[in-house]
mmCIF file of C-alpha atoms in Angstrom:
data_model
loop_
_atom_site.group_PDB
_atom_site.id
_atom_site.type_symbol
_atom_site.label_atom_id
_atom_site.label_comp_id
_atom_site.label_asym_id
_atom_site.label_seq_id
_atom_site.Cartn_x
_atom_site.Cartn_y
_atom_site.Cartn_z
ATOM 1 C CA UNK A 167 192.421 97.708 154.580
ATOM 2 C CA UNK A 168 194.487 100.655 153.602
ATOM 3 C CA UNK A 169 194.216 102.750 150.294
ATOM 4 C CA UNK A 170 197.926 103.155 150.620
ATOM 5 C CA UNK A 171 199.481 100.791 151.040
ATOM 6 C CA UNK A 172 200.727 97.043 149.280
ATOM 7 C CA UNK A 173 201.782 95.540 146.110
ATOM 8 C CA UNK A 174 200.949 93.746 142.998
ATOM 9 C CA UNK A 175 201.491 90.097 143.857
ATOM 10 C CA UNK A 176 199.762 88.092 141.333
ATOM 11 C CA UNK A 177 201.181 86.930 137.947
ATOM 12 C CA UNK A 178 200.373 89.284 134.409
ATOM 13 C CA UNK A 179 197.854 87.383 132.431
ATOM 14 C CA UNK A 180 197.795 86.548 128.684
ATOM 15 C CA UNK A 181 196.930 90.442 127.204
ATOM 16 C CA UNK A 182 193.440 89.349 125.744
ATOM 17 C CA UNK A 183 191.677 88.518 128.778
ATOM 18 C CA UNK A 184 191.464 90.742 132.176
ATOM 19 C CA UNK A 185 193.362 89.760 135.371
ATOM 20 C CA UNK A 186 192.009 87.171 137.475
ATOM 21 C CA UNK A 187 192.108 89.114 140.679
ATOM 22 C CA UNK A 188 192.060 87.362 144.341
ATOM 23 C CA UNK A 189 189.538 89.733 145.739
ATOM 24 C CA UNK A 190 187.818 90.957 142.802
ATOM 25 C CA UNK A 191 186.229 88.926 139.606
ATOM 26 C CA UNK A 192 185.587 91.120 136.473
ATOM 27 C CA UNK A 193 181.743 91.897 134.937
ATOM 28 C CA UNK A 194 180.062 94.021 132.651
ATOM 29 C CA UNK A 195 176.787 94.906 131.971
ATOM 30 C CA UNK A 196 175.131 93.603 129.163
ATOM 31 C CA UNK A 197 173.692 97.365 128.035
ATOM 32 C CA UNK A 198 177.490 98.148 127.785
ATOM 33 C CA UNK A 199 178.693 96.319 124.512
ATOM 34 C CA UNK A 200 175.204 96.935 122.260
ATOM 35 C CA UNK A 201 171.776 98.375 122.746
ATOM 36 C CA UNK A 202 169.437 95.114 122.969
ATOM 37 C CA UNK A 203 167.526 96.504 120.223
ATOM 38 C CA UNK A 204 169.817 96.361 117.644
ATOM 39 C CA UNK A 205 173.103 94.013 118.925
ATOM 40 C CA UNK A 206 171.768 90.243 119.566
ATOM 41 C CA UNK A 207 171.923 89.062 123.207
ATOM 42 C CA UNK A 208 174.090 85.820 121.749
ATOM 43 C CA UNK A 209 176.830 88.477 119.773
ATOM 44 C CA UNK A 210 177.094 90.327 123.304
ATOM 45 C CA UNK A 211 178.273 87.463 125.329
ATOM 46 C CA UNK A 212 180.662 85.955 123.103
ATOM 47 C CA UNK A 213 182.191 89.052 122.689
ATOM 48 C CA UNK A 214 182.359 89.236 126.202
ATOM 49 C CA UNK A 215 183.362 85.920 126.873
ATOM 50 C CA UNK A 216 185.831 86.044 124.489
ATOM 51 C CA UNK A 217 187.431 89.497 126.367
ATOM 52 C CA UNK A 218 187.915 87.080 129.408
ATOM 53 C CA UNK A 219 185.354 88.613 131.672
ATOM 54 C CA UNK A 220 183.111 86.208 134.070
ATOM 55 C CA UNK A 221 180.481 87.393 134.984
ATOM 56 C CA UNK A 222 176.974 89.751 133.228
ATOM 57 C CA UNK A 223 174.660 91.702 134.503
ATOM 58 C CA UNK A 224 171.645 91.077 132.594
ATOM 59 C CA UNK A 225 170.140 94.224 131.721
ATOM 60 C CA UNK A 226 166.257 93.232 130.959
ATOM 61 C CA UNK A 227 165.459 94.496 128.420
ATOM 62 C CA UNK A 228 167.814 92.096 126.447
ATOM 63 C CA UNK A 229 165.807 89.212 128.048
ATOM 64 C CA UNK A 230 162.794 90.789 126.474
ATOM 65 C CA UNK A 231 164.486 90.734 123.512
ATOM 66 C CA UNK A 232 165.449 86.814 124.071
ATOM 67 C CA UNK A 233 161.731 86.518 124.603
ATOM 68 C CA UNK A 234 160.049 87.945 122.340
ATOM 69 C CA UNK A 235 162.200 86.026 119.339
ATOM 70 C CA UNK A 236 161.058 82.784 121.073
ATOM 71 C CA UNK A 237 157.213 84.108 121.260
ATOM 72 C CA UNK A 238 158.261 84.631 117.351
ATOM 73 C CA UNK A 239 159.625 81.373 116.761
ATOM 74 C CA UNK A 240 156.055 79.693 118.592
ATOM 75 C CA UNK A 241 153.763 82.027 116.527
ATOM 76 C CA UNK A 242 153.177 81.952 112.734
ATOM 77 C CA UNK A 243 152.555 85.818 112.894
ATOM 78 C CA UNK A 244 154.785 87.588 114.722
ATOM 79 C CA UNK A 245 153.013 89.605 117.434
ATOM 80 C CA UNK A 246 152.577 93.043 118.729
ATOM 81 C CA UNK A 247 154.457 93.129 122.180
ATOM 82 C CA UNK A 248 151.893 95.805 123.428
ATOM 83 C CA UNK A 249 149.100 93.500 122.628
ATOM 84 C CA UNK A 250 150.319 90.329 124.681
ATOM 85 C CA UNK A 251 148.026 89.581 127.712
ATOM 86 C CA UNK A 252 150.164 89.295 131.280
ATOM 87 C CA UNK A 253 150.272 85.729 131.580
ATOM 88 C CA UNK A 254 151.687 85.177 127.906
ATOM 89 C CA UNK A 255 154.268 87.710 128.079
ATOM 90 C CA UNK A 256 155.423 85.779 131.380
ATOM 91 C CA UNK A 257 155.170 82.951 130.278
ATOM 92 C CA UNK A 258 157.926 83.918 127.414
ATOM 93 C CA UNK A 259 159.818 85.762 129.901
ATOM 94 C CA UNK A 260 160.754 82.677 131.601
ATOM 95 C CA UNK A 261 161.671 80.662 128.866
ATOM 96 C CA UNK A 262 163.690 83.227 127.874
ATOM 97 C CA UNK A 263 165.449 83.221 131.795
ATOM 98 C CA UNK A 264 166.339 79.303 130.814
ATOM 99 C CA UNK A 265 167.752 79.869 127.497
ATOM 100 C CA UNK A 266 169.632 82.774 128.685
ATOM 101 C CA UNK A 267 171.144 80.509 131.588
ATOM 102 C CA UNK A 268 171.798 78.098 129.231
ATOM 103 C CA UNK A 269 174.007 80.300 126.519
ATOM 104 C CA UNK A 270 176.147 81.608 129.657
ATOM 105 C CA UNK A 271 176.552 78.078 130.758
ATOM 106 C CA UNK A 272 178.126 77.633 127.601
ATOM 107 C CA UNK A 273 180.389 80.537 127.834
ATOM 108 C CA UNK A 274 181.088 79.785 131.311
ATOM 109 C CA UNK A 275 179.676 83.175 132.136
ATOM 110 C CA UNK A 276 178.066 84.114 135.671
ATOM 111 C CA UNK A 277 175.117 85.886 136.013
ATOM 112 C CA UNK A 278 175.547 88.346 138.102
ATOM 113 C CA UNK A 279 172.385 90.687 138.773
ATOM 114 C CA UNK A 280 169.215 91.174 136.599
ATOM 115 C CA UNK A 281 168.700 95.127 136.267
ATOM 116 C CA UNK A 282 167.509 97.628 136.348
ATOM 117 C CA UNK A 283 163.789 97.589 138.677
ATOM 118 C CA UNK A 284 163.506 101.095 138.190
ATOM 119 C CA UNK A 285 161.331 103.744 139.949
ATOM 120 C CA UNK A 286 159.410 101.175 142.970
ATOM 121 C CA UNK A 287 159.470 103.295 146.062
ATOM 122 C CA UNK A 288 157.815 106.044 147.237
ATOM 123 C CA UNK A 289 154.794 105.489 144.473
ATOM 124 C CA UNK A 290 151.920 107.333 145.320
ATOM 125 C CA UNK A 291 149.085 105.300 143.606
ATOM 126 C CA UNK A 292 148.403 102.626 145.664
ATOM 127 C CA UNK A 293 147.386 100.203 142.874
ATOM 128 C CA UNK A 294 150.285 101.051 140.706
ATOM 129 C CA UNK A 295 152.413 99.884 144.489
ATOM 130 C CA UNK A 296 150.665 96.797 143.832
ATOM 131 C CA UNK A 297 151.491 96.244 140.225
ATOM 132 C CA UNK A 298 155.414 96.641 140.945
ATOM 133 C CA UNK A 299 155.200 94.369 143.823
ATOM 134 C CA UNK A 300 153.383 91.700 141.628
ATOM 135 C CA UNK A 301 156.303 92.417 139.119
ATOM 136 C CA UNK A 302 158.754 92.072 141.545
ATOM 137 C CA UNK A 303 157.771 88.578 142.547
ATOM 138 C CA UNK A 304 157.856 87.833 138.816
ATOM 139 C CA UNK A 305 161.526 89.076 138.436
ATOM 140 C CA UNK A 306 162.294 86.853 141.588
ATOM 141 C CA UNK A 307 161.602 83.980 139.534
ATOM 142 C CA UNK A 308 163.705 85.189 136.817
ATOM 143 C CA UNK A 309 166.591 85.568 139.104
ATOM 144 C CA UNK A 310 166.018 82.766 140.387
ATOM 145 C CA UNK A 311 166.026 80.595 136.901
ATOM 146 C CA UNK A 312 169.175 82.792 136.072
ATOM 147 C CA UNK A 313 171.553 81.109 139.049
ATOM 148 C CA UNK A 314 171.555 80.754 142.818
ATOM 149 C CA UNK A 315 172.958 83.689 143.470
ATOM 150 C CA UNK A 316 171.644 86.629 140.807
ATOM 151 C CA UNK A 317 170.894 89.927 142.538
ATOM 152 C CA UNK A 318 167.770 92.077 141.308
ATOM 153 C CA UNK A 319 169.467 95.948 141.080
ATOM 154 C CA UNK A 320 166.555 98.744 142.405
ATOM 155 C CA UNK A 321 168.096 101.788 141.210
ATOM 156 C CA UNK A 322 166.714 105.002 143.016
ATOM 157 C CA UNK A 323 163.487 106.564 141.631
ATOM 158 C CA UNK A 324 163.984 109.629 139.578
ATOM 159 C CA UNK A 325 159.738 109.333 138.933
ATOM 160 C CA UNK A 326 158.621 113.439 139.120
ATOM 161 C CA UNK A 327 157.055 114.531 142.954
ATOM 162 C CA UNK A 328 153.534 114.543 141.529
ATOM 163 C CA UNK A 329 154.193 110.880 141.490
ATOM 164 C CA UNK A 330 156.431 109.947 144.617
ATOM 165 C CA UNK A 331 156.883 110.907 147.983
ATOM 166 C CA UNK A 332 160.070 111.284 149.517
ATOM 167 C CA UNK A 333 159.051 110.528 153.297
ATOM 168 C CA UNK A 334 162.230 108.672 154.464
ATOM 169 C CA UNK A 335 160.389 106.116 156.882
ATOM 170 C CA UNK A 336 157.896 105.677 153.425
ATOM 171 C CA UNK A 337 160.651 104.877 151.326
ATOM 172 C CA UNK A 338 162.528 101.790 153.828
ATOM 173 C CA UNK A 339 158.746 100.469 154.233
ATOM 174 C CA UNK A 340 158.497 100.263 150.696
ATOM 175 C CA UNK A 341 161.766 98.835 150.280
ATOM 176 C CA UNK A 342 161.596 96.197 153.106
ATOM 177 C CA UNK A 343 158.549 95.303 151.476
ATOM 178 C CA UNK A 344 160.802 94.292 148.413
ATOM 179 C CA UNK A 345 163.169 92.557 150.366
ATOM 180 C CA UNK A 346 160.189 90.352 152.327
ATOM 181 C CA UNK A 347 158.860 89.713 148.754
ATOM 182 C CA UNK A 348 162.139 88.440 146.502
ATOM 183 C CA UNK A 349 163.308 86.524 149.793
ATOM 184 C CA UNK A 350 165.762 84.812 149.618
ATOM 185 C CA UNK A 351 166.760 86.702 146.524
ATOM 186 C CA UNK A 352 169.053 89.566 147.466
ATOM 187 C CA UNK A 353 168.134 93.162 146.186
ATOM 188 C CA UNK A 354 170.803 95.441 145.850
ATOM 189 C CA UNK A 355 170.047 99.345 146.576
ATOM 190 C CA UNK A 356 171.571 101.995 144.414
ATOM 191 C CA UNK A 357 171.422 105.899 144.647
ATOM 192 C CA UNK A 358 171.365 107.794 141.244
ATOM 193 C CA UNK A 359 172.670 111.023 140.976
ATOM 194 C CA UNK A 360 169.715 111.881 139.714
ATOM 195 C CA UNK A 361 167.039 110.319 141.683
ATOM 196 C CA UNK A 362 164.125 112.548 143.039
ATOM 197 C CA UNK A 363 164.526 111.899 146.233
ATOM 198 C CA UNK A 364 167.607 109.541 147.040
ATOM 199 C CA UNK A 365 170.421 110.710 144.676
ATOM 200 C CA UNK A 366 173.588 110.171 147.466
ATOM 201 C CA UNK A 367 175.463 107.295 148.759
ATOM 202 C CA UNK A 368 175.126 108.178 152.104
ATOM 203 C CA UNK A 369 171.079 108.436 151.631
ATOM 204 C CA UNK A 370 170.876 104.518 150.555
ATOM 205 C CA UNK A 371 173.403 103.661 152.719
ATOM 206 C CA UNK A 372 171.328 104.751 155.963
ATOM 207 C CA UNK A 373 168.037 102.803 154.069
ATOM 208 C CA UNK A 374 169.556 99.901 153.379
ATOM 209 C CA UNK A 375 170.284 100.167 157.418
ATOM 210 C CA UNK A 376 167.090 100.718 158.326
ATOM 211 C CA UNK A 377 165.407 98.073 155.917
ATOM 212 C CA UNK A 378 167.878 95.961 158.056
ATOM 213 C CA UNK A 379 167.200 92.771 155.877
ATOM 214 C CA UNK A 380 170.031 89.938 155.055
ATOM 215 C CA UNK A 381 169.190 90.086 151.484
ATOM 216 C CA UNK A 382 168.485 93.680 151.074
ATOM 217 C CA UNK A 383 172.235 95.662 150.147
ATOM 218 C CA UNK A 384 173.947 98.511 148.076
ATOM 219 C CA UNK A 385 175.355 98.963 145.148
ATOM 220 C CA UNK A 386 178.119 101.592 145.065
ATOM 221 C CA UNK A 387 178.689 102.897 141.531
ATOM 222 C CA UNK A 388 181.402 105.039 140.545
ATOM 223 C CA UNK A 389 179.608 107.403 138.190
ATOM 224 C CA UNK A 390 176.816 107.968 140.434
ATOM 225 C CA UNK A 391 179.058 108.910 143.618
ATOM 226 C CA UNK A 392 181.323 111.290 141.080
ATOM 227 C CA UNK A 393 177.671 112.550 139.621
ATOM 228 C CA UNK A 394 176.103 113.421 142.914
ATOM 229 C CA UNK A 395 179.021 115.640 144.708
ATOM 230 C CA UNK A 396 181.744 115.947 142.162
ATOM 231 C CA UNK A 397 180.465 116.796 138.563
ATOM 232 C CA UNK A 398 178.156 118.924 136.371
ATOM 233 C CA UNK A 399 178.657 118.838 132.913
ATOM 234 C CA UNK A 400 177.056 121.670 132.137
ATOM 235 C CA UNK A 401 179.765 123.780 133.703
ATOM 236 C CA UNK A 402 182.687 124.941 132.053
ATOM 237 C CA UNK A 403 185.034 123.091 134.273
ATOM 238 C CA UNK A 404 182.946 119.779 134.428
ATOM 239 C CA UNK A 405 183.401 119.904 138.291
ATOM 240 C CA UNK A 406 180.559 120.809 140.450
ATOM 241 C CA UNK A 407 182.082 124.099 142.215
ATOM 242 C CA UNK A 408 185.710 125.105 143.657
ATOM 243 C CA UNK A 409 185.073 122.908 146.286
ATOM 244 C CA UNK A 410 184.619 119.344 144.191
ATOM 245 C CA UNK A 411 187.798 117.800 145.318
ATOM 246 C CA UNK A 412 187.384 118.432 149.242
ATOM 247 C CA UNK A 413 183.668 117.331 148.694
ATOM 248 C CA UNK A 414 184.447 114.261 147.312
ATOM 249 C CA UNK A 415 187.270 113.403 149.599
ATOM 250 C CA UNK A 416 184.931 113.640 152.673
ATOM 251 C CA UNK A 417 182.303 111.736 151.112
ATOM 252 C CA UNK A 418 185.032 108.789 150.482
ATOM 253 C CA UNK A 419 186.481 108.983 154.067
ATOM 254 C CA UNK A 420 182.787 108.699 155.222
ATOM 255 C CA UNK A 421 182.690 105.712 152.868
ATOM 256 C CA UNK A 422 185.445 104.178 154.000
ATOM 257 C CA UNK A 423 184.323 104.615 158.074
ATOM 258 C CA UNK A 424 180.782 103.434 157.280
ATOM 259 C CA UNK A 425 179.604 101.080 154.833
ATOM 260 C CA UNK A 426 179.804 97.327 155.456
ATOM 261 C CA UNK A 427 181.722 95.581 152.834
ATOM 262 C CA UNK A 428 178.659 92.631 153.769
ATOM 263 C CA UNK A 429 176.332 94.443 152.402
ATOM 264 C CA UNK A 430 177.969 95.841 149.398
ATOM 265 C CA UNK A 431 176.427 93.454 146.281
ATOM 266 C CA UNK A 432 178.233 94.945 143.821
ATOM 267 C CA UNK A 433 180.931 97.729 142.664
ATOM 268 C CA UNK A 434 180.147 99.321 139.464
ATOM 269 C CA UNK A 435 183.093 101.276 137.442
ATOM 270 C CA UNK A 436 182.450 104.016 134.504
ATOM 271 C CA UNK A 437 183.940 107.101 134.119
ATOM 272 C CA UNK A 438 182.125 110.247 132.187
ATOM 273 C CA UNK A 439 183.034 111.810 129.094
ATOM 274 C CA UNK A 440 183.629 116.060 129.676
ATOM 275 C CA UNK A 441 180.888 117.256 126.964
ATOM 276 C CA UNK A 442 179.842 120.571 125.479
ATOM 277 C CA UNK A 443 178.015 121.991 128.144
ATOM 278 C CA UNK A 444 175.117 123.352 125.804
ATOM 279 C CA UNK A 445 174.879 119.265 124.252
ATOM 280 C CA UNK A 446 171.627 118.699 123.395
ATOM 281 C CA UNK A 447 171.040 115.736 125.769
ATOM 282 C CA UNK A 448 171.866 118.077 128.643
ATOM 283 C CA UNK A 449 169.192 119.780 127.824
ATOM 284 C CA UNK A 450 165.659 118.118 127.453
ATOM 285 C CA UNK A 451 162.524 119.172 128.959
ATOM 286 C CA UNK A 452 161.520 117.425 131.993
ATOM 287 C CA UNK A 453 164.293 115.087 131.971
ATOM 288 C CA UNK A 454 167.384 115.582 134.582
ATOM 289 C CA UNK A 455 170.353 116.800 132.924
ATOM 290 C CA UNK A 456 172.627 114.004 135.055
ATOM 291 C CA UNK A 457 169.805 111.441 133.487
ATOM 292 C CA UNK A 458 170.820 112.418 129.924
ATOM 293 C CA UNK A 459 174.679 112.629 130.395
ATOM 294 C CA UNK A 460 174.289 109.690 131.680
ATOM 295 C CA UNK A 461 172.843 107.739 129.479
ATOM 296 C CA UNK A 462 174.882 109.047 126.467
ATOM 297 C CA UNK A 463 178.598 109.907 127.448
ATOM 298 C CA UNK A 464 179.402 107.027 130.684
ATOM 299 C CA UNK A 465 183.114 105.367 129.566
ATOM 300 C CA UNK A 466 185.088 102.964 130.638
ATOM 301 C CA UNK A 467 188.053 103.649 133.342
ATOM 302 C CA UNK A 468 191.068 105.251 132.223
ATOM 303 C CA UNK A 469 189.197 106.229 128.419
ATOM 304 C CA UNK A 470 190.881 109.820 128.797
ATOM 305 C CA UNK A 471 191.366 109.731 125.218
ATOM 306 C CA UNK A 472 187.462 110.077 124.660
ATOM 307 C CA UNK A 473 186.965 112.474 126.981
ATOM 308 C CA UNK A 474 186.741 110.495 130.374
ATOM 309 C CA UNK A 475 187.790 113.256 133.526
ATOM 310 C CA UNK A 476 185.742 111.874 136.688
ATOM 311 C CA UNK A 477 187.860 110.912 139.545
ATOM 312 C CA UNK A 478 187.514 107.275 139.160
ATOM 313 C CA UNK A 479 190.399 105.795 140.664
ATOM 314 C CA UNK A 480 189.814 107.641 143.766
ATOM 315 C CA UNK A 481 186.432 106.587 144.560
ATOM 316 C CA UNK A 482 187.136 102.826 142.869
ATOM 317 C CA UNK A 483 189.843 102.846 145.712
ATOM 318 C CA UNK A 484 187.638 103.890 148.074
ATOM 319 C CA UNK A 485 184.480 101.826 147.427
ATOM 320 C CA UNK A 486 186.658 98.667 146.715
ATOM 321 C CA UNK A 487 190.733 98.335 149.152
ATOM 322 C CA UNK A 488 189.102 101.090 151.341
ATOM 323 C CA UNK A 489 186.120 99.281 152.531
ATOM 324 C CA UNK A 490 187.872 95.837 152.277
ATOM 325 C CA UNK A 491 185.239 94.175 149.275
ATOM 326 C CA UNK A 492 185.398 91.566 147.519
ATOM 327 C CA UNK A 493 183.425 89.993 144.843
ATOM 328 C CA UNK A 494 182.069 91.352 141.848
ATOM 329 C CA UNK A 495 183.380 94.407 140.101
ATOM 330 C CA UNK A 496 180.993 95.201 137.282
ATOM 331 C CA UNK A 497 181.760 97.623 134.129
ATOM 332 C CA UNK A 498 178.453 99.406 133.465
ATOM 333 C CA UNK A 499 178.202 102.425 131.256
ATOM 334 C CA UNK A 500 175.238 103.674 129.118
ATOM 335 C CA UNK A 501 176.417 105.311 125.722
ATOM 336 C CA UNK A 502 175.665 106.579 122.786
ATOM 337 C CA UNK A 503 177.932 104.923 121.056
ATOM 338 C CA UNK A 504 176.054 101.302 121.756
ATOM 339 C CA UNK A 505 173.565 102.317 119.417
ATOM 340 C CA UNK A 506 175.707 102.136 116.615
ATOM 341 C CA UNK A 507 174.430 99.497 114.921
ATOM 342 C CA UNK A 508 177.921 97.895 113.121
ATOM 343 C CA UNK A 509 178.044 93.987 113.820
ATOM 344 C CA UNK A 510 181.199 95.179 115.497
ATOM 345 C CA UNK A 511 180.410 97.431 118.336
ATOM 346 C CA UNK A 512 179.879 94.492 120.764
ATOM 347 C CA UNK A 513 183.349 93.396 120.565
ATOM 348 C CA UNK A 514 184.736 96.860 120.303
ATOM 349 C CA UNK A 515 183.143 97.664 123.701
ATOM 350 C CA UNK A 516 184.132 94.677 125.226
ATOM 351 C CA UNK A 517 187.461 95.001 124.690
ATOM 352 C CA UNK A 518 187.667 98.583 125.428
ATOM 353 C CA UNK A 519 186.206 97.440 129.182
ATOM 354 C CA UNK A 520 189.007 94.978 129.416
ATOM 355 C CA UNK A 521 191.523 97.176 128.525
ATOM 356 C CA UNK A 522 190.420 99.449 131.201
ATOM 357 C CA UNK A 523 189.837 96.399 133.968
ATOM 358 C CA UNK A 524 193.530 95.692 133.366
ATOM 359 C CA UNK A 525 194.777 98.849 134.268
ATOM 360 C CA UNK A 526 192.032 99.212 136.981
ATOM 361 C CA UNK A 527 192.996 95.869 138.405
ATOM 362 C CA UNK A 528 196.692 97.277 138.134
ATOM 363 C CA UNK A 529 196.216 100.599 139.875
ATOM 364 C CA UNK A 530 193.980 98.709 143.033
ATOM 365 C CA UNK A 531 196.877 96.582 143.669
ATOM 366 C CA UNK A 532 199.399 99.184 144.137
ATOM 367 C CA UNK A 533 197.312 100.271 147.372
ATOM 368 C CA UNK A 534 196.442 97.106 148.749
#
């Protein structure tokens, strides 16, 4: 399917809700309307059922949240999370999967992936290998209590060398491990711009090759792609050299030649917010500077107004018309503006992201 080519053809919706698209069907993360510390899981969907989106991904730590207030509600004394034995805080974890089924049911809200199994492969200590995997199996039947077909998101380890190894043939055993484990639940493979040892497209797009597994994919995320060959934001410019825009575009065309819309699980959009490049959060020992701009300045598509300057409509072209997907497309952005803890900030950042799906969902269709 060409970038360049096509036409809107479908009818404008009512302006509260995002465009019901034929090839695409609109989601947003969970972590992107309210940190699950301070905004309730229940305030976060109906704001984002109310913005007319279909579909979550459940970030986990707001079904910890869910289960820890039912562990609450069974226990005179509230307890110390730290202090719960394995079994227990399973247990709760899986009550909390039903009752977080059961509020989307009521939205008519799709779950979409549970996320994010962070830092797996490559692990070093063989017992701490066998902990994840044990873990793993444990979020399988949390996907699997979520809906039929919930995706489990393994973003990229960005654990330090003293603790990984970066052995390519290490890292697809690992990961076909995972895939052989969660069977028939699909994982979904995703290359941070900052990960240790996979931080491009094109490096989980040859693993999820090699793992070679029905149920093992990628997950091709906007940010990330613009993060890893575009971008530095501690540069004056925000762009990662003179040569940004040719580097990009020959990433995309490889893109658009390689990948397999089959095994693409999801599309994730967020744009990045051009900061001061001395920003404290750019800045902290031992932690990637791409890990801290991430997690405090993502935005929603088309947010120019607070900053947003990533080529986003490029890439979402390329990863979505160019490669001929269809299926989810999932706003996901990590802010510090989440943690804001107004009652209000979950609907404010849900309608932000459909603002932006409209006029994403707009600008696609003008190259189809």
């Amino acid at each position: 399917m060409s970038l360049f080519n096509g036409q809107a053809t479908l009818p404008s919706p009512p302006p509260s809700e995002p465009e019901t698209h034929t090839f695409f069907r609109p989601a947003i993360a969970t972590i992107s309307v309210g940190a699950p510390d301070i905004h309730p899981l229940k305030t976060k969907l109906d704001a984002i059922s109310k913005n007319g989106f279909s579909g979550i991904e459940l970030f986990y730590d707001d079904l910890l949240q869910v289960a820890r207030q039912l562990q609450d509600q069974d226990s005179e004394t509230p307890g110390d999370p730290s202090q719960q034995d394995i079994d227990t805080t399973e247990e709760y974890d899986i009550k909390a999967a039903f009752e977080i089924k059961r509020m989307c049911d009521q939205r008519d809200l799709h779950i979409v992936s549970l996320q994010p199994f962070r830092n797996y492969e490559g692990l070093l200590c063989k017992s701490e290998h066998a902990r994840r995997i044990q873990e793993l199996q444990h979020w399988t039947k949390l996907a699997t209590i979520l809906g039929n077909d919930v995706f489990i998101l393994i973003p990229s380890s960005f654990l330090g060398k003293s603790q990984t190894v970066g052995d390519r043939e290490r890292l697809v055993e690992d990961l076909t491990l995972a895939a052989d484990t969660a069977h028939p639940v699909r994982l979904a493979y995703e290359a941070l711009a900052w990960g240790t040892h996979v931080n491009q497209w094109e490096e989980s797009w040859d693993i999820v090759q090699r793992v070679d597994r029905k149920n093992f994919g990628i997950c091709l995320d906007t940010f990330n792609i613009a993060a890893g060959v575009w971008a530095n934001p501690t540069t004056v410019s925000g762009r990662s050299s003179e040569q940004a825009d040719q580097n990009l575009e020959r990433s995309l065309q490889r893109l658009m030649h390689d990948v397999d819309p089959d095994r693409v699980f999801c599309i994730q959009l967020a744009d990045g917010e051009r900061v001061d490049p001395s920003a404290a959060f750019l800045h902290i020992p031992d932690q990637p500077t791409l890990l801290g701009w991430s997690r405090n300045s993502r935005l929603f598509p088309f947010e120019e107004d607070r900053g947003g300057y990533l080529p986003v409509l490029e890439i979402a072209r390329a990863v979505t018309n160019g490669i001929g997907f269809s299926g989810w497309v999932s706003m996901e952005i990590f802010s510090r503006t989440t943690r804001d803890d107004r009652p209000i900030v979950p609907s404010e950042h849900a309608a932000r992201a459909a603002r932006s799906w409209d006029r994403m969902i707009k600008s696609l269709e003008k190259t189809m």
